[in-house]
Amino acid sequence: MSRPKLSTVALTAAGFALGAAAEHQLIHKRFLYQLSNEDFGSLRGEPVSVTSDDGVQLHVEVDPADENLPENSDGLTVLFCHGYCLNQDTWHYQRKALRGRARLIFADQRSHGRSGRGDPALSDPDQLGRDVGRIIDELAPSSPLILVGHSMGGMTLMGLAANRPELFESGQVKGVVFMGTSAGGLDDWAFGLPMVVGNAMHRTTPVVMDAVVKQARMTEWMRHHDSDLAMMLSKRYSFGSDVDPAVVDFAADMIRDTPIDVVAEFLPGLEKHEKVQALDVISQAKIPVTVLVGNKDLMTPVAHNEFIVSRIPNVHFTVYPDTGHMLMLERPDEVTAEISDMIDRVRGRSA
């Protein structure tokens, strides 16, 4: 039996509803962003398209160093890797504050932001690490590097260390900043839920996500137009304190803009992520490493970050109180200061 068609009246009603919801979202967003005095997502650099080893076009932007600052004669480059379901705009505050201090590279991970879609079978930190290796080869082949990674971005840097250990062994990588990330064991984490619920979630997620992807059009409509639910989930899983509502909305926007099938494609690779040996590569390089996490991080909890610290000697480790997973947005000044301090440490200006 063929599926019944929607009537013209129903289609018209749906169109009005969609238009009203979209108008509400736009007005609501503009109002929030005006209140925050931040034009989130507006900072842009020189766009560069880098082709990955499997042909995906990666959207990369470069902010040049201030040539009038003598310290920039060393060619230092800071490369930022964002997390799951986000994009390079997640670094809004850090990008704004650090422009000119060094050459800055921001990349959208494959299938995220403005980058091209990748093979679902390659949606994992190993491939993301190879992608970053390609970006380095093309845009910073001989530059001293500081690598900054949040959440899946931190896992990406572990994938880079596993696949390109020579970048660390040669001394090209001068420092690493990990934020709210994990070296493995996410398949056992309950994400802030009771353990029995978390275990059931892990068992049922593949089936649920398959059903959601099959109803992608309806799912996407609901994701983009149930703003109250999106704000509530973003608040709970991204932040640990009462942050500016515009910041919550900004985070929710990035998550909503990630297609639901991309959300599903990356889940298996993240659950299988195990990169203890990659930490050993970083440890053996004897470079400065900073690890930052919020004490209310429900995605990559403190214990996962403590494990990273245990594998790398002389790490600078900070746990922020009343802070969730999106610490670069929730604690922007503190996080920016940590990256700035890493720049100073690499340049020999602080202990």
Coordinates of C-alpha atoms in Angstrom, one line a residue:
M1 CA 0.0 0.0 0.0
S2 CA 1.4 3.4 -1.0
R3 CA 1.9 6.0 1.7
P4 CA -1.0 8.5 1.8
K5 CA -0.1 12.0 0.6
L6 CA -0.5 15.1 2.8
S7 CA -3.4 17.3 1.8
T8 CA -2.8 20.8 0.5
V9 CA -4.3 22.2 3.6
A10 CA -1.9 20.1 5.8
L11 CA 1.0 21.2 3.7
T12 CA 0.0 24.9 3.9
A13 CA -0.5 24.6 7.7
A14 CA 2.9 22.9 8.1
G15 CA 4.5 25.7 6.0
F16 CA 3.0 28.4 8.2
A17 CA 4.1 26.5 11.3
L18 CA 7.6 26.1 9.9
G19 CA 7.8 29.8 9.0
A20 CA 6.6 30.9 12.4
A21 CA 9.0 28.7 14.2
A22 CA 11.9 29.8 12.0
E23 CA 10.9 33.5 12.6
H24 CA 10.7 32.9 16.3
Q25 CA 14.1 31.3 16.3
L26 CA 15.7 34.1 14.4
I27 CA 14.2 36.9 16.5
H28 CA 15.0 34.9 19.7
K29 CA 18.6 34.4 18.6
R30 CA 19.2 38.0 17.6
F31 CA 17.7 39.2 20.9
L32 CA 20.0 36.9 22.9
Y33 CA 23.1 37.7 20.9
Q34 CA 22.5 41.4 21.3
L35 CA 22.1 41.0 25.1
S36 CA 25.4 39.1 25.2
N37 CA 27.4 41.8 23.3
E38 CA 29.0 38.9 21.3
D39 CA 28.5 38.3 17.7
F40 CA 29.1 34.5 17.9
G41 CA 30.2 32.8 14.8
S42 CA 31.3 36.1 13.1
L43 CA 35.1 35.7 13.4
R44 CA 36.6 34.5 10.1
G45 CA 40.1 33.9 8.9
E46 CA 41.7 33.2 5.5
P47 CA 39.8 30.1 4.2
V48 CA 41.8 27.2 2.9
S49 CA 40.5 23.9 1.6
V50 CA 42.7 20.9 2.6
T51 CA 42.1 17.6 1.0
S52 CA 42.2 14.6 3.4
D53 CA 43.9 11.3 2.5
D54 CA 40.5 9.9 1.4
G55 CA 39.4 13.0 -0.6
V56 CA 37.3 14.9 1.9
Q57 CA 37.5 18.7 1.6
L58 CA 38.4 20.0 5.1
H59 CA 37.5 23.7 5.7
V60 CA 40.4 25.4 7.5
E61 CA 40.9 29.0 8.4
V62 CA 44.1 30.8 9.2
D63 CA 44.5 33.9 11.4
P64 CA 48.0 35.3 10.7
A65 CA 50.4 36.4 13.4
D66 CA 51.0 40.1 13.9
E67 CA 54.3 40.7 12.0
N68 CA 55.0 43.8 14.1
L69 CA 55.5 41.7 17.2
P70 CA 59.1 40.5 17.5
E71 CA 58.0 37.4 19.3
N72 CA 56.3 36.1 16.2
S73 CA 59.6 35.7 14.4
D74 CA 59.7 32.1 15.6
G75 CA 56.8 31.1 13.3
L76 CA 54.8 29.5 16.2
T77 CA 51.5 28.1 15.0
V78 CA 48.6 27.1 17.3
L79 CA 46.2 24.6 15.9
F80 CA 42.7 24.2 17.4
C81 CA 40.6 21.0 17.2
H82 CA 36.9 21.3 18.2
G83 CA 34.7 18.6 19.7
Y84 CA 31.8 16.3 18.6
C85 CA 28.8 18.0 17.1
L86 CA 30.5 21.4 17.2
N87 CA 32.6 23.5 14.8
Q88 CA 35.6 25.8 14.8
D89 CA 33.4 28.7 16.1
T90 CA 33.5 27.0 19.5
W91 CA 36.8 28.8 20.0
H92 CA 35.1 32.3 19.6
Y93 CA 36.5 33.8 22.8
Q94 CA 40.0 32.4 22.4
R95 CA 40.2 33.4 18.8
K96 CA 39.2 36.9 19.6
A97 CA 41.7 37.3 22.4
L98 CA 44.7 35.5 20.9
R99 CA 44.7 36.9 17.4
G100 CA 48.1 38.3 16.5
R101 CA 50.0 36.5 19.3
A102 CA 50.9 33.6 17.0
R103 CA 49.6 32.1 13.8
L104 CA 46.3 30.4 14.5
I105 CA 44.8 27.6 12.6
F106 CA 41.1 26.6 13.0
A107 CA 39.6 23.5 11.3
D108 CA 36.2 22.1 11.0
Q109 CA 36.4 18.4 11.6
R110 CA 35.2 16.2 8.7
S111 CA 31.4 16.1 8.4
H112 CA 31.2 19.1 10.8
G113 CA 30.8 22.8 10.1
R114 CA 31.8 23.8 6.6
S115 CA 33.9 20.7 5.9
G116 CA 32.8 18.0 3.5
R117 CA 31.1 14.7 4.5
G118 CA 33.3 11.7 5.0
D119 CA 32.8 8.0 4.8
P120 CA 30.8 6.9 7.9
A121 CA 33.2 4.0 8.4
L122 CA 36.0 6.5 8.9
S123 CA 34.2 8.6 11.4
D124 CA 36.6 8.1 14.3
P125 CA 39.6 9.7 16.1
D126 CA 42.1 7.8 14.1
Q127 CA 40.9 9.3 10.8
L128 CA 40.5 12.7 12.4
G129 CA 44.1 12.5 13.5
R130 CA 45.1 11.7 9.9
D131 CA 43.1 14.7 8.8
V132 CA 45.0 17.0 11.2
G133 CA 48.3 15.5 10.0
R134 CA 47.3 16.5 6.4
I135 CA 46.5 20.0 7.6
I136 CA 49.9 20.3 9.3
D137 CA 51.7 18.9 6.2
E138 CA 50.0 21.5 4.0
L139 CA 49.8 24.6 6.2
A140 CA 52.5 24.2 8.8
P141 CA 55.1 21.6 7.5
S142 CA 58.0 23.1 9.4
S143 CA 56.4 25.4 12.0
P144 CA 56.7 24.8 15.7
L145 CA 53.3 23.8 16.9
I146 CA 51.0 24.0 19.9
L147 CA 48.0 21.7 19.6
V148 CA 44.8 22.5 21.4
G149 CA 41.9 20.0 21.5
H150 CA 38.5 19.9 23.2
S151 CA 36.6 16.6 23.8
M152 CA 36.7 14.8 20.4
G153 CA 39.3 17.3 19.4
G154 CA 41.5 16.0 22.2
M155 CA 40.9 12.5 21.0
T156 CA 41.9 13.8 17.5
L157 CA 45.2 14.9 18.9
M158 CA 45.7 11.4 20.4
G159 CA 44.9 10.0 16.9
L160 CA 47.5 12.2 15.5
A161 CA 50.1 11.0 18.0
A162 CA 49.2 7.4 17.3
N163 CA 49.5 7.8 13.5
R164 CA 52.2 10.5 13.2
P165 CA 54.5 10.0 16.3
E166 CA 57.4 11.6 14.3
L167 CA 55.7 15.0 14.7
F168 CA 56.3 14.7 18.5
E169 CA 59.6 12.8 18.4
S170 CA 61.1 15.4 16.1
G171 CA 60.2 18.2 18.4
Q172 CA 57.9 20.0 15.9
V173 CA 55.1 19.8 18.4
K174 CA 56.1 22.0 21.3
G175 CA 53.1 21.8 23.5
V176 CA 49.6 20.3 23.9
V177 CA 46.5 21.6 25.6
F178 CA 43.7 19.0 26.3
M179 CA 40.3 20.1 27.4
G180 CA 37.5 17.9 28.7
T181 CA 38.6 14.8 26.8
S182 CA 39.3 11.1 27.2
A183 CA 41.8 8.5 26.3
G184 CA 39.1 5.7 26.3
G185 CA 36.5 4.0 28.3
L186 CA 33.6 6.1 27.1
D187 CA 31.6 2.9 26.5
D188 CA 31.4 2.4 30.3
W189 CA 30.5 6.0 31.2
A190 CA 26.8 6.7 32.1
F191 CA 27.0 10.5 31.1
G192 CA 25.6 11.6 34.4
L193 CA 22.8 9.1 34.5
P194 CA 22.3 6.2 37.0
M195 CA 24.6 3.4 36.0
V196 CA 21.7 1.0 35.2
V197 CA 20.2 3.7 32.9
G198 CA 23.6 4.4 31.3
N199 CA 24.3 0.7 30.6
A200 CA 20.8 0.4 29.0
M201 CA 21.5 3.5 26.9
H202 CA 24.8 2.0 25.5
R203 CA 22.9 -1.2 24.6
T204 CA 20.0 0.5 22.9
T205 CA 21.8 3.5 21.3
P206 CA 22.6 1.8 17.9
V207 CA 18.9 0.7 17.5
V208 CA 17.6 4.1 18.6
M209 CA 20.0 6.1 16.3
D210 CA 19.2 3.8 13.4
A211 CA 15.5 4.6 13.8
V212 CA 16.2 8.3 14.2
V213 CA 18.3 8.4 11.1
K214 CA 15.6 6.6 9.1
Q215 CA 13.2 9.5 10.1
A216 CA 15.9 12.1 9.5
R217 CA 13.6 14.8 8.0
M218 CA 11.2 14.7 11.0
T219 CA 14.0 14.4 13.5
E220 CA 15.8 17.5 12.0
W221 CA 12.6 19.5 12.0
M222 CA 12.1 18.7 15.7
R223 CA 15.7 19.4 16.5
H224 CA 15.6 22.9 14.9
H225 CA 12.2 24.0 16.2
D226 CA 11.9 22.6 19.7
S227 CA 14.1 25.4 21.0
D228 CA 13.1 24.9 24.7
L229 CA 14.2 21.2 24.6
A230 CA 17.4 22.1 22.8
M231 CA 18.2 24.8 25.3
M232 CA 17.5 22.5 28.3
L233 CA 19.7 19.7 27.0
S234 CA 22.5 22.1 26.0
K235 CA 22.4 23.7 29.4
R236 CA 22.6 20.4 31.2
Y237 CA 25.2 18.7 29.2
S238 CA 27.4 21.7 28.2
F239 CA 27.5 23.9 31.3
G240 CA 27.8 23.6 35.0
S241 CA 26.7 27.1 36.0
D242 CA 24.2 29.8 35.1
V243 CA 25.9 31.2 32.0
D244 CA 24.6 33.8 29.6
P245 CA 21.5 32.4 27.8
A246 CA 23.1 33.6 24.5
V247 CA 26.1 31.3 25.2
V248 CA 23.7 28.3 25.8
D249 CA 21.9 29.2 22.6
F250 CA 25.1 29.4 20.7
A251 CA 26.2 26.0 21.8
A252 CA 22.8 24.6 21.0
D253 CA 23.0 26.1 17.5
M254 CA 26.2 24.3 16.8
I255 CA 24.8 21.0 18.0
R256 CA 21.6 21.5 16.0
D257 CA 23.5 22.3 12.8
T258 CA 25.3 18.9 12.9
P259 CA 23.1 16.6 10.8
I260 CA 21.6 13.8 12.8
D261 CA 23.2 11.1 10.6
V262 CA 26.6 12.6 11.4
V263 CA 25.7 12.5 15.1
A264 CA 25.0 8.7 14.6
E265 CA 28.1 8.0 12.4
F266 CA 30.6 9.2 15.0
L267 CA 29.1 7.5 18.0
P268 CA 30.7 4.0 17.4
G269 CA 34.1 5.4 16.8
L270 CA 34.0 7.5 20.0
E271 CA 32.9 4.5 22.1
K272 CA 35.7 2.4 20.7
H273 CA 38.3 5.1 21.2
E274 CA 41.3 3.8 23.2
K275 CA 44.5 5.7 22.9
V276 CA 46.7 5.0 26.0
Q277 CA 49.7 4.3 23.8
A278 CA 49.2 7.7 22.1
L279 CA 49.6 9.3 25.5
D280 CA 52.9 7.5 25.8
V281 CA 54.1 9.1 22.6
I282 CA 53.3 12.5 24.0
S283 CA 54.9 11.7 27.3
Q284 CA 58.1 10.6 25.7
A285 CA 58.3 13.8 23.8
K286 CA 58.8 15.6 27.1
I287 CA 56.8 18.7 26.0
P288 CA 54.6 20.9 28.2
V289 CA 51.1 19.5 28.5
T290 CA 48.1 21.2 30.0
V291 CA 44.9 19.3 30.9
L292 CA 41.7 21.3 31.8
V293 CA 38.3 20.0 32.8
G294 CA 35.1 21.1 34.6
N295 CA 34.1 19.4 37.8
K296 CA 30.6 19.1 36.4
D297 CA 31.6 17.6 33.0
L298 CA 29.0 14.9 32.2
M299 CA 30.5 14.0 28.9
T300 CA 34.2 13.4 29.6
P301 CA 34.4 13.4 33.4
V302 CA 37.2 14.4 35.7
A303 CA 38.3 10.8 36.2
H304 CA 39.0 10.5 32.5
N305 CA 41.1 13.6 32.5
E306 CA 42.9 12.4 35.6
F307 CA 43.9 9.3 33.8
I308 CA 45.5 11.4 31.1
V309 CA 47.4 13.3 33.8
S310 CA 48.6 10.0 35.3
R311 CA 50.2 8.9 32.0
I312 CA 52.1 12.2 31.3
P313 CA 54.6 13.5 33.9
N314 CA 54.7 17.1 35.0
V315 CA 51.3 18.0 33.5
H316 CA 49.7 21.3 34.4
F317 CA 46.2 20.2 35.5
T318 CA 43.2 22.4 36.4
V319 CA 39.7 21.3 37.5
Y320 CA 37.3 24.3 37.2
P321 CA 34.5 24.4 39.9
D322 CA 30.9 24.6 38.7
T323 CA 31.9 24.1 35.1
G324 CA 30.6 21.7 32.5
H325 CA 31.8 20.3 29.2
M326 CA 32.0 23.5 27.2
L327 CA 34.6 25.1 29.4
M328 CA 36.0 27.3 26.6
L329 CA 32.6 29.1 26.5
E330 CA 31.8 28.8 30.2
R331 CA 35.3 29.9 31.5
P332 CA 36.6 31.8 28.5
D333 CA 39.0 34.1 30.3
E334 CA 40.6 31.3 32.3
V335 CA 40.9 29.0 29.3
T336 CA 42.4 31.7 27.1
A337 CA 44.9 32.5 29.9
E338 CA 45.9 28.8 29.9
I339 CA 46.5 28.8 26.2
S340 CA 48.4 32.1 26.4
D341 CA 50.5 30.7 29.2
M342 CA 51.3 27.7 27.0
I343 CA 52.5 30.1 24.3
D344 CA 54.7 31.7 26.8
R345 CA 56.1 28.4 28.1
V346 CA 56.9 27.3 24.6
R347 CA 58.7 30.6 24.0
G348 CA 60.6 30.1 27.2
R349 CA 59.0 33.0 29.0
S350 CA 57.6 31.1 32.0
A351 CA 58.3 27.9 34.0

